Amino acid sequence: MGSNSLVLGRPLRGALIALLIYCAVLAVNIHITTLHTPGMKLKDTALFHESQGFRLASRSSVMESDINSTRPRIDGNRSKVDGILHPKELNVVQYHSEFYDLTNTPGGVVLRVRHMVAATSTNSSSRAEGLGLHVAMAGVTTGLQIVVNTTEDTDSDYSVLAVGQHIIFSGNIVESKSSEKVNFTLIPKYPGIYDLYVEEINPMSQFQIPGSPFRLLVKGAPASAALERDEADQLLSCQSVDLVDPRWEDGYWVTRHYAGNQRGTLRSGWVYQRETCSFDIFTKDDLALVAESQDPKRILVLGTSVDRGIFLSMVDLILTSEEKTYLDVSDVAKCWGYMDVQVGNLTVSYQDFRLGRAGSSTAEEDGIECHDNKLAVSTEEVPLLNAIRFLTNMFSEGTSLWPDLITLVPKDKAQFQMIMNAIPKSWNGTIVPLYNFLTKGNIYTNQRVEGGYKKAFSFLSVDHRVQLVDGFSIAAGMRHATQSSPFVRKSSHFHRLCNELDGEMRVCGDTTEMIAQLILGKVIAPHGKHLWEKSLKSLHGAKSLSARIGREFKVCHDCPNSLLPFHIKVRPQPTCYVTVHGIKPSYDVKPVWDGTVCPEECMKTAPVEEIPTQSGSVKVRKCTL
């Protein structure tokens, strides 16, 4: 009986072994098939994946336990700040990694933007065609076009974005003679396989062109990541060159796989890379050295809540994780007035400065403008005049309080000229007018981008101290990383409050952080970070300095409770505190701006427009009395 059992067991065991071998071979074939592109040899597939830094199982090789270990530890019991209990009524919002996938890579974590979610996966009624949807050559221009469904009346634009493992680049829209077709060009730099997102975007929703994300194969000789890093290190510092070409920023986003070893990346592991220069990246410890230096530095950001993201990114870079624990519930997080943060000799300041609605006139008009029930524009309240008075007052103070660099968003050349007339000729600083720095409107059209470049050229003609920053060139590759990620046009903000990397990142926004790094470098190391570090060593030897716990810093703010009416306070009266524990949470209900009630006759008229803001919708009335 035992002998018969043994005889019967052998064929069964052989069949089982054969079945296991067949399953293993089938699994390998399936895995290879998913990575293989038609017309491409398996050997080439492996080379392309290596050139992009892929392993054949790169995504699955990151275990869920690895991802969980890199997720931020949410601080749910923040209890005291400066000895004061954190009140429960502040309703502290805890931010999770819902916008990012976290991947461990050599050199650190890379935060990967989620480019599509269920809410953006619905198909558009338009379609795409062209060779550039599927195949391209590295360094060679290719194209595609979107055939628009003109039967639907929508406020939509179209977006093309190529996403690889270590590089993101944009499709460039080109002028089209037909409203039924939108043409795009692509110029890939590195060979590899990319997800090509071709989308219909509008302020309320987002749709995938059928087939999106397309699988784009970029052919070419495999790129050497080590050689690319060395070449990036050899390029000039972007902060050391005069930024006077409106298109100077055209480039692409890369991870540390291609970024220069000497330059560094943003905290997310990404950096914006140019063909002609590389950005110097300043760490928290670098900025601690600046704060402890004997040479005071001050940066002033003037703008709307969009531009406030640049200020917040600078604050987030300067402060330690302990110092910014309460940033999300502080006056600094959202201010429609004036604020600054001073750490040692490094000060960053912000003033709400909505020049887009200020016009180009300082004359006292007979007409008035009301925002809801408050008077916003009258013979006494002329927005552009208030902006000029603000700058005049600031520069009337001692020169030690003058900023080294000012950013602002002028409406046009005439307005910018009036602003510059308020700045003394003796000021030896840099003025940076931002342009194309928005998500809404028709920025994703050729006309809007070209219009921004024309405006930039006109700014250059106003003053020799002008240097240019095209917000859209930097933001385009990170268009899915807005405050409403992955929606492109739903939010006007390129930043959001967050809690990533164990509290090291409280403001997430590669776009605003990249511009913050550009501005910091312009002020701190205008001849390049390498020479800055060399000069420090000659002065202090090999001394290194980390941002220490328990250092003093100062926070000042004059922030109203409401954005209404739109207003520029000529002479801010900030409340200040010095702390060694960190930014304080906000307890008080702040007053609104003092203002006059809109005349009854004007309130009886119908609003001419309604504007959405962070503090509610604004009904605008314009009247002649």
XYZ file of C-alpha atoms in Angstrom:
625
model
C 0.000 0.000 0.000
C 2.795 2.386 0.877
C 4.577 1.390 -2.353
C 1.506 2.132 -4.467
C 1.066 5.505 -2.742
C 4.625 6.394 -3.599
C 4.158 5.393 -7.249
C 0.929 7.399 -7.531
C 2.546 10.426 -5.782
C 5.343 10.860 -8.307
C 3.201 11.928 -11.295
C 1.120 14.159 -9.065
C 4.227 15.802 -7.670
C 5.655 16.224 -11.177
C 2.453 17.837 -12.384
C 2.500 20.204 -9.431
C 6.102 21.233 -10.144
C 5.272 21.778 -13.831
C 2.289 23.906 -12.857
C 4.427 26.066 -10.545
C 7.055 26.577 -13.271
C 4.340 27.552 -15.773
C 2.872 30.091 -13.330
C 6.296 31.604 -12.660
C 7.034 31.966 -16.391
C 3.597 33.457 -16.994
C 4.120 36.012 -14.222
C 7.479 37.076 -15.662
C 5.967 37.409 -19.148
C 3.117 39.519 -17.826
C 5.549 41.783 -15.961
C 7.747 42.219 -19.040
C 4.729 42.848 -21.258
C 3.523 45.711 -19.084
C 6.917 47.390 -19.367
C 7.431 46.623 -23.054
C 6.410 49.024 -25.786
C 5.496 47.723 -29.282
C 8.413 47.967 -31.693
C 10.939 48.067 -28.869
C 13.349 45.225 -28.081
C 13.428 43.882 -24.538
C 17.086 44.878 -24.193
C 16.164 48.433 -25.214
C 13.361 48.423 -22.649
C 15.828 47.677 -19.879
C 18.186 50.398 -21.122
C 15.410 52.970 -21.222
C 14.363 52.094 -17.705
C 17.951 52.350 -16.492
C 18.327 55.745 -18.155
C 15.328 56.995 -16.209
C 16.677 55.475 -13.003
C 13.993 52.768 -13.075
C 14.384 49.292 -11.743
C 12.126 46.816 -13.501
C 10.084 46.619 -10.324
C 10.694 50.174 -9.158
C 7.166 50.877 -7.946
C 6.548 47.515 -6.282
C 9.991 47.520 -4.683
C 8.850 50.275 -2.322
C 7.095 48.300 0.387
C 4.034 49.719 2.097
C 5.981 49.604 5.355
C 8.642 51.836 3.770
C 6.005 54.354 2.707
C 4.367 54.324 6.115
C 7.714 54.844 7.819
C 8.232 58.052 5.842
C 4.753 59.468 6.399
C 4.633 62.375 8.818
C 3.790 61.677 12.408
C 0.772 63.870 12.872
C 1.077 65.944 16.006
C -2.366 65.522 17.518
C -1.642 66.730 21.022
C 0.066 70.072 20.559
C -0.638 71.485 23.974
C 1.485 74.488 24.860
C 3.165 77.403 23.233
C 5.006 79.998 25.265
C 3.415 78.400 28.323
C -0.148 78.949 27.062
C -2.547 76.072 26.512
C -3.606 75.591 22.919
C -7.389 76.149 22.947
C -9.539 73.400 21.437
C -11.764 76.001 19.806
C -8.964 76.775 17.343
C -10.113 73.633 15.522
C -6.608 72.709 14.419
C -6.582 71.015 11.031
C -4.263 68.041 10.733
C -2.741 67.568 7.281
C -1.937 64.136 5.918
C 0.048 63.034 2.875
C -3.079 62.920 0.719
C -1.460 64.886 -2.109
C 1.786 62.924 -2.286
C 3.211 59.465 -2.719
C 6.425 59.149 -0.720
C 9.253 57.108 -2.244
C 12.620 56.263 -0.742
C 15.454 56.957 -3.210
C 19.235 57.116 -2.867
C 19.899 60.390 -1.089
C 16.511 60.741 0.565
C 12.766 60.785 0.158
C 11.058 62.072 -2.997
C 7.525 63.399 -2.638
C 5.637 62.470 -5.792
C 2.619 64.518 -6.767
C -0.553 62.574 -7.445
C -1.372 63.613 -10.973
C -4.806 62.052 -11.247
C -7.565 61.013 -8.852
C -11.069 59.642 -9.347
C -12.523 63.163 -9.566
C -10.259 64.038 -12.523
C -10.425 60.698 -14.378
C -13.663 61.313 -16.343
C -13.182 61.463 -20.105
C -13.479 64.719 -22.023
C -15.678 64.905 -25.125
C -12.696 66.292 -27.066
C -10.001 63.996 -28.458
C -6.265 64.044 -29.174
C -4.240 62.887 -32.148
C -0.645 62.962 -33.353
C 2.569 60.971 -33.144
C 3.646 62.919 -30.026
C 1.053 61.066 -27.970
C 3.031 57.829 -28.204
C 6.589 58.176 -29.558
C 9.262 60.895 -29.521
C 13.027 61.304 -29.817
C 15.102 62.889 -27.059
C 16.069 66.439 -28.013
C 13.732 66.527 -31.032
C 10.490 68.520 -31.242
C 7.358 66.462 -31.714
C 3.722 67.471 -31.728
C 0.135 66.592 -31.001
C -3.181 68.311 -31.350
C -6.456 68.318 -29.487
C -9.608 68.249 -31.578
C -12.054 70.340 -29.571
C -15.722 69.443 -29.248
C -17.134 72.847 -30.205
C -20.741 71.818 -29.547
C -20.167 72.330 -25.821
C -19.878 75.866 -24.468
C -17.283 75.561 -21.689
C -14.696 77.802 -20.055
C -12.003 75.210 -20.701
C -8.349 75.275 -21.650
C -6.106 72.308 -22.432
C -3.024 71.023 -20.659
C -0.234 68.613 -21.684
C 2.236 67.316 -19.076
C 4.795 64.497 -19.367
C 5.648 62.757 -16.098
C 8.605 60.399 -15.753
C 10.160 58.747 -12.751
C 12.761 61.507 -12.383
C 11.663 64.292 -14.747
C 8.541 66.325 -15.503
C 8.185 68.610 -18.516
C 5.362 70.535 -20.159
C 3.868 70.538 -23.595
C 4.045 74.037 -25.095
C 0.926 75.424 -26.692
C 1.392 76.987 -30.122
C -0.777 79.389 -32.021
C -3.624 77.768 -33.937
C -5.617 79.248 -36.798
C -8.654 77.168 -35.931
C -10.747 77.212 -32.779
C -11.476 73.533 -33.375
C -7.870 72.442 -32.862
C -5.272 73.218 -30.187
C -1.673 72.388 -31.098
C 1.111 71.456 -28.680
C 4.813 70.731 -29.090
C 7.011 68.563 -26.865
C 10.808 68.575 -26.598
C 11.832 65.648 -24.352
C 15.332 65.788 -22.888
C 15.838 62.250 -21.614
C 14.818 58.917 -23.167
C 12.439 56.748 -21.213
C 8.773 55.985 -20.694
C 6.472 58.780 -19.526
C 2.864 59.177 -18.497
C 1.500 61.896 -20.795
C -1.454 63.689 -19.187
C -3.602 65.429 -21.799
C -6.430 67.197 -20.011
C -9.311 69.599 -20.407
C -9.181 72.024 -17.495
C -11.574 74.660 -16.197
C -12.166 76.382 -12.845
C -14.707 73.839 -11.609
C -13.690 70.499 -13.108
C -11.026 68.571 -14.978
C -11.288 65.843 -17.615
C -8.909 63.404 -19.292
C -8.744 63.411 -23.066
C -9.688 59.777 -23.971
C -6.514 57.690 -23.639
C -4.884 59.971 -21.046
C -2.497 59.336 -19.477
C -0.925 58.123 -22.715
C 2.184 55.944 -22.581
C 4.882 58.060 -24.254
C 8.083 56.339 -25.336
C 11.022 58.721 -25.803
C 13.804 57.059 -27.798
C 17.473 57.963 -27.764
C 20.821 57.027 -26.300
C 20.490 56.242 -22.585
C 21.432 59.229 -20.434
C 24.115 58.917 -17.780
C 22.652 60.259 -14.547
C 26.127 60.743 -13.064
C 27.229 62.781 -16.090
C 24.047 64.876 -15.961
C 24.676 65.640 -12.281
C 28.260 66.671 -13.023
C 27.135 68.947 -15.861
C 24.500 70.563 -13.633
C 27.209 71.273 -11.057
C 29.376 72.968 -13.705
C 26.678 75.427 -14.779
C 26.520 78.981 -13.467
C 24.362 79.752 -10.460
C 20.980 81.009 -11.696
C 20.962 83.494 -8.813
C 24.297 84.957 -9.948
C 23.158 85.989 -13.435
C 21.046 89.002 -14.415
C 17.527 87.764 -15.074
C 16.574 90.017 -17.957
C 15.209 87.587 -20.573
C 11.470 86.901 -20.134
C 11.954 83.310 -21.317
C 15.113 82.599 -19.329
C 13.420 80.093 -17.037
C 12.227 77.560 -19.616
C 13.337 74.208 -18.201
C 12.081 71.064 -16.512
C 11.654 69.541 -13.069
C 14.037 66.751 -12.017
C 14.665 64.731 -8.872
C 18.060 64.361 -7.226
C 18.686 61.505 -9.707
C 19.665 64.193 -12.268
C 20.143 67.278 -10.062
C 23.700 68.386 -9.355
C 25.284 67.026 -6.189
C 26.699 70.445 -5.281
C 23.451 72.354 -5.852
C 20.905 70.255 -4.003
C 17.138 69.922 -4.390
C 14.076 71.269 -2.647
C 12.925 69.402 0.445
C 10.535 67.381 -1.724
C 13.472 65.905 -3.645
C 12.611 67.900 -6.812
C 14.264 70.973 -8.327
C 13.703 73.141 -11.390
C 16.602 72.675 -13.831
C 17.680 75.051 -16.583
C 19.902 74.273 -19.578
C 22.121 77.309 -18.931
C 22.236 77.563 -15.129
C 21.471 75.641 -11.929
C 19.706 76.978 -8.857
C 21.607 77.246 -5.593
C 19.560 75.658 -2.821
C 19.855 77.009 0.720
C 19.197 74.672 3.615
C 17.854 75.519 7.045
C 21.434 75.463 8.366
C 22.593 77.817 5.595
C 19.857 80.251 6.582
C 20.860 79.925 10.237
C 24.314 81.163 9.205
C 22.709 84.122 7.463
C 20.651 84.921 10.573
C 23.791 84.880 12.735
C 25.864 86.981 10.346
C 26.679 90.657 10.880
C 25.142 91.696 7.563
C 21.355 92.271 7.896
C 19.220 90.963 5.038
C 15.570 91.797 4.389
C 13.140 90.596 1.700
C 9.726 92.186 1.075
C 6.936 90.357 -0.769
C 4.081 92.553 -2.032
C 1.049 90.863 -3.536
C -2.071 88.774 -3.081
C -2.602 85.460 -1.316
C -0.971 83.763 -4.335
C 2.267 85.635 -3.687
C 1.912 85.197 0.074
C 2.794 81.569 -0.641
C 6.340 82.703 -1.516
C 6.618 84.511 1.821
C 5.273 81.465 3.693
C 7.718 79.167 1.904
C 10.601 81.405 3.040
C 9.322 81.355 6.635
C 9.016 77.568 6.424
C 12.594 77.269 5.148
C 14.021 79.505 7.875
C 12.291 78.094 10.968
C 12.918 74.750 12.637
C 10.130 72.180 12.931
C 9.696 73.120 16.609
C 9.493 76.839 15.824
C 6.719 76.411 13.242
C 4.519 73.818 14.941
C 1.628 76.301 15.116
C 2.197 77.955 11.767
C -1.098 76.676 10.349
C -3.185 78.381 13.072
C -1.137 81.558 13.409
C -1.644 85.085 12.147
C 1.243 84.435 9.780
C -0.631 81.699 7.898
C -3.258 83.991 6.400
C -2.907 87.742 6.580
C -4.652 90.431 4.528
C -2.364 93.121 5.905
C 1.288 93.357 6.951
C 3.585 90.864 8.685
C 7.214 89.994 9.066
C 9.326 87.294 10.678
C 12.818 88.203 11.879
C 15.385 85.595 12.874
C 18.597 87.306 13.881
C 19.675 89.476 10.964
C 17.388 87.789 8.424
C 13.920 89.330 7.967
C 11.174 88.341 5.531
C 8.123 90.608 5.234
C 4.770 90.565 3.453
C 2.246 93.268 2.625
C -1.120 92.628 0.987
C -0.760 94.651 -2.206
C -3.548 93.992 -4.711
C -2.361 96.092 -7.608
C -4.438 94.123 -10.084
C -7.531 96.046 -8.960
C -5.778 99.334 -8.283
C -5.731 100.672 -11.845
C -3.114 103.061 -13.167
C -4.430 106.323 -11.772
C -3.633 108.254 -8.617
C -6.184 110.949 -9.391
C -9.099 111.571 -7.092
C -12.147 110.552 -9.119
C -15.775 111.562 -8.734
C -16.821 107.928 -9.002
C -16.763 105.509 -6.081
C -16.416 101.754 -5.718
C -17.994 99.723 -2.924
C -17.086 96.213 -1.814
C -20.224 94.840 -0.207
C -21.325 97.574 2.208
C -17.874 99.204 2.592
C -16.454 102.090 0.578
C -13.285 100.926 -1.205
C -12.506 103.641 -3.754
C -13.393 107.309 -3.364
C -11.753 110.730 -3.366
C -10.088 109.750 -0.064
C -9.355 106.098 -0.882
C -7.383 105.703 -4.143
C -5.758 102.219 -4.117
C -2.698 103.011 -6.221
C -2.099 106.207 -4.269
C -2.159 104.194 -1.028
C 0.344 101.735 -2.507
C 2.684 104.578 -3.415
C 2.273 106.146 0.025
C 3.111 102.812 1.670
C 6.414 102.602 -0.216
C 7.180 106.268 0.350
C 6.719 105.864 4.111
C 8.825 102.712 4.200
C 11.733 104.365 2.384
C 11.476 107.448 4.591
C 12.692 105.279 7.472
C 16.407 104.739 8.082
C 18.300 102.922 5.357
C 18.912 100.001 7.725
C 15.231 99.124 7.337
C 15.277 99.201 3.537
C 14.719 95.795 1.916
C 17.399 94.208 -0.247
C 14.801 92.840 -2.645
C 11.131 93.557 -3.372
C 8.756 91.344 -5.316
C 5.412 92.628 -6.577
C 2.842 91.989 -9.303
C 2.244 95.164 -11.351
C -0.808 95.403 -13.576
C 0.953 97.183 -16.447
C 3.923 99.381 -17.322
C 2.190 102.665 -16.416
C 1.344 101.402 -12.937
C 4.830 99.956 -12.454
C 6.407 103.280 -13.427
C 4.385 105.066 -10.739
C 5.427 102.489 -8.149
C 9.107 102.821 -9.096
C 8.886 106.627 -8.800
C 8.227 106.119 -5.076
C 11.509 104.240 -4.623
C 14.640 106.392 -4.127
C 17.310 106.298 -6.823
C 19.797 105.702 -3.998
C 18.248 102.313 -3.182
C 20.733 99.695 -4.327
C 18.358 96.760 -4.194
C 16.572 94.512 -6.674
C 12.956 94.794 -7.789
C 11.350 91.605 -9.118
C 8.020 92.002 -10.925
C 6.307 88.621 -11.106
C 4.254 87.897 -14.206
C 2.227 84.923 -15.475
C 2.079 83.733 -11.862
C -1.492 82.456 -11.717
C -3.533 79.311 -12.262
C -6.788 80.887 -13.364
C -7.754 82.856 -16.429
C -6.406 81.877 -19.820
C -2.767 81.356 -18.819
C -2.871 78.000 -20.633
C -3.388 79.769 -23.957
C -0.670 81.002 -26.275
C -2.039 84.540 -26.196
C -1.796 84.842 -22.420
C 1.764 83.505 -22.201
C 2.977 85.749 -25.020
C 1.152 88.687 -23.437
C 3.054 88.065 -20.212
C 6.376 88.160 -22.066
C 5.491 91.495 -23.683
C 4.581 92.899 -20.276
C 7.929 91.683 -18.870
C 9.858 93.476 -21.613
C 8.007 96.684 -20.767
C 8.986 96.326 -17.079
C 12.661 96.065 -18.036
C 12.500 99.455 -19.737
C 11.356 101.175 -16.524
C 14.403 100.715 -14.284
C 17.849 99.088 -14.353
C 17.203 97.424 -10.980
C 14.498 95.192 -12.467
C 15.029 91.442 -12.749
C 12.390 89.064 -14.091
C 10.662 85.965 -12.779
C 8.122 84.211 -14.994
C 5.931 82.375 -12.526
C 4.297 80.188 -15.153
C 7.558 78.735 -16.493
C 8.384 77.473 -13.014
C 4.830 76.489 -12.076
C 3.893 74.701 -15.306
C 5.566 71.379 -14.471
C 3.983 71.372 -11.007
C 0.513 72.370 -12.231
C -1.028 69.339 -10.501
C 0.389 70.464 -7.130
C -1.944 73.402 -6.472
C -3.880 73.844 -3.238
C -6.652 71.797 -4.922
C -4.250 69.132 -6.238
C -4.471 67.603 -8.774
C -6.963 70.173 -10.115
C -5.058 72.778 -12.131
C -7.457 75.733 -12.225
C -9.721 75.082 -9.249
C -7.460 76.953 -6.824
C -5.437 80.107 -7.402
C -2.750 79.005 -4.899
C 0.440 77.092 -5.648
C 0.961 76.371 -1.932
C -0.957 74.731 0.901
C -0.457 74.293 4.633
C 0.691 70.764 5.376
C 2.687 68.530 7.696
C 5.243 66.495 5.764
C 8.615 64.943 6.610
C 7.945 64.831 10.350
C 7.067 68.517 10.556
C 10.004 69.804 8.487
C 7.559 70.953 5.816
C 4.601 72.989 7.063
C 4.130 74.789 3.738
C 3.989 72.509 0.712
C 4.478 74.008 -2.733
C 7.435 73.290 -4.980
C 6.591 76.326 -7.116
C 6.563 78.848 -4.256
C 9.569 77.196 -2.586
C 11.519 77.337 -5.851
C 10.828 81.066 -6.226
C 11.671 81.530 -2.530
C 15.048 79.846 -3.113
C 15.675 82.044 -6.147
C 14.926 85.187 -4.130
C 16.953 84.073 -1.107
C 19.941 83.340 -3.333
C 19.688 86.730 -5.021
C 19.909 88.422 -1.621
C 22.286 86.122 0.260
C 24.700 84.989 -2.446
C 24.348 87.167 -5.561
C 27.670 85.832 -6.874
C 26.766 82.202 -6.211
C 26.566 79.993 -3.143
C 30.041 78.554 -3.692
C 31.701 81.978 -3.332
C 29.424 82.787 -0.392
C 30.554 79.644 1.419
C 34.178 80.395 0.553
C 33.908 83.900 2.018
C 32.355 82.485 5.199
C 35.248 80.073 5.629
C 37.767 82.870 5.199
C 36.000 84.833 7.937
C 35.079 82.065 10.363
C 37.232 79.120 9.424
C 35.543 75.744 9.258
C 32.764 76.797 11.642
C 29.367 75.281 10.874
C 26.086 76.341 12.405
C 22.752 74.611 12.760
C 19.441 76.278 13.459
C 19.446 75.836 17.199
C 16.488 75.142 19.451
C 15.698 77.973 21.826
C 16.937 80.856 19.694
C 14.972 84.084 19.806
C 13.032 85.380 16.858
C 10.477 88.120 16.337
C 7.042 88.039 14.718
C 5.055 91.179 13.804
C 1.630 91.423 12.208
C -1.107 93.910 11.413
C -3.748 91.624 9.958
C -7.465 92.438 9.644
C -10.177 89.856 10.192
C -11.514 90.339 6.676
C -10.236 91.076 3.214
C -13.047 93.596 2.728
C -12.700 96.207 1.542
C -9.592 95.673 -0.589
C -7.157 97.987 1.102
C -3.485 98.926 1.415
C -2.732 100.411 4.808
C -0.400 103.364 4.266
C 1.376 102.964 7.607
C 0.940 99.532 9.246
C 0.806 99.411 13.038
C 1.936 95.869 13.763
C 1.709 93.961 17.017
C 4.993 92.184 17.767
C 6.250 89.469 20.074
C 9.638 87.874 20.681
C 9.656 84.154 21.334
C 12.038 81.277 21.946
C 9.289 78.638 21.760
C 7.866 79.199 18.303
C 5.155 80.983 16.375
C 2.081 81.517 18.528
C -1.392 80.364 17.564
C -3.925 83.116 16.968
C -6.440 83.695 19.783
C -7.966 87.084 19.124
C -10.707 88.096 16.737
C -9.025 90.913 14.863
C -10.911 94.035 13.767
C -11.718 94.732 10.142
C -10.203 97.745 8.455
C -11.667 101.043 9.584
C -13.738 102.301 6.720
C -16.746 104.246 5.562
C -20.071 102.623 4.800
C -21.066 102.661 1.141
C -23.567 105.494 0.396
C -27.205 104.396 0.408
C -27.736 105.558 -3.195
C -24.930 103.309 -4.411
C -26.131 100.314 -2.368
C -29.438 100.484 -4.264
C -27.668 99.789 -7.578
C -27.011 96.304 -8.884
C -23.461 94.898 -8.427
C -21.334 95.094 -11.564
C -19.387 91.974 -10.593
C -18.929 89.431 -7.822
C -15.441 88.269 -6.863
C -14.727 85.114 -4.823
C -12.159 85.620 -2.029
C -10.878 83.649 0.957
C -13.201 85.610 3.230
C -16.299 85.206 1.067
C -17.671 86.650 -2.156
C -17.297 90.381 -2.757
C -20.122 92.252 -4.482
C -18.636 95.214 -6.318
C -20.683 98.342 -7.055
C -19.445 101.348 -9.031
C -21.319 104.617 -8.839
C -21.002 108.277 -9.814
C -22.234 110.716 -7.207
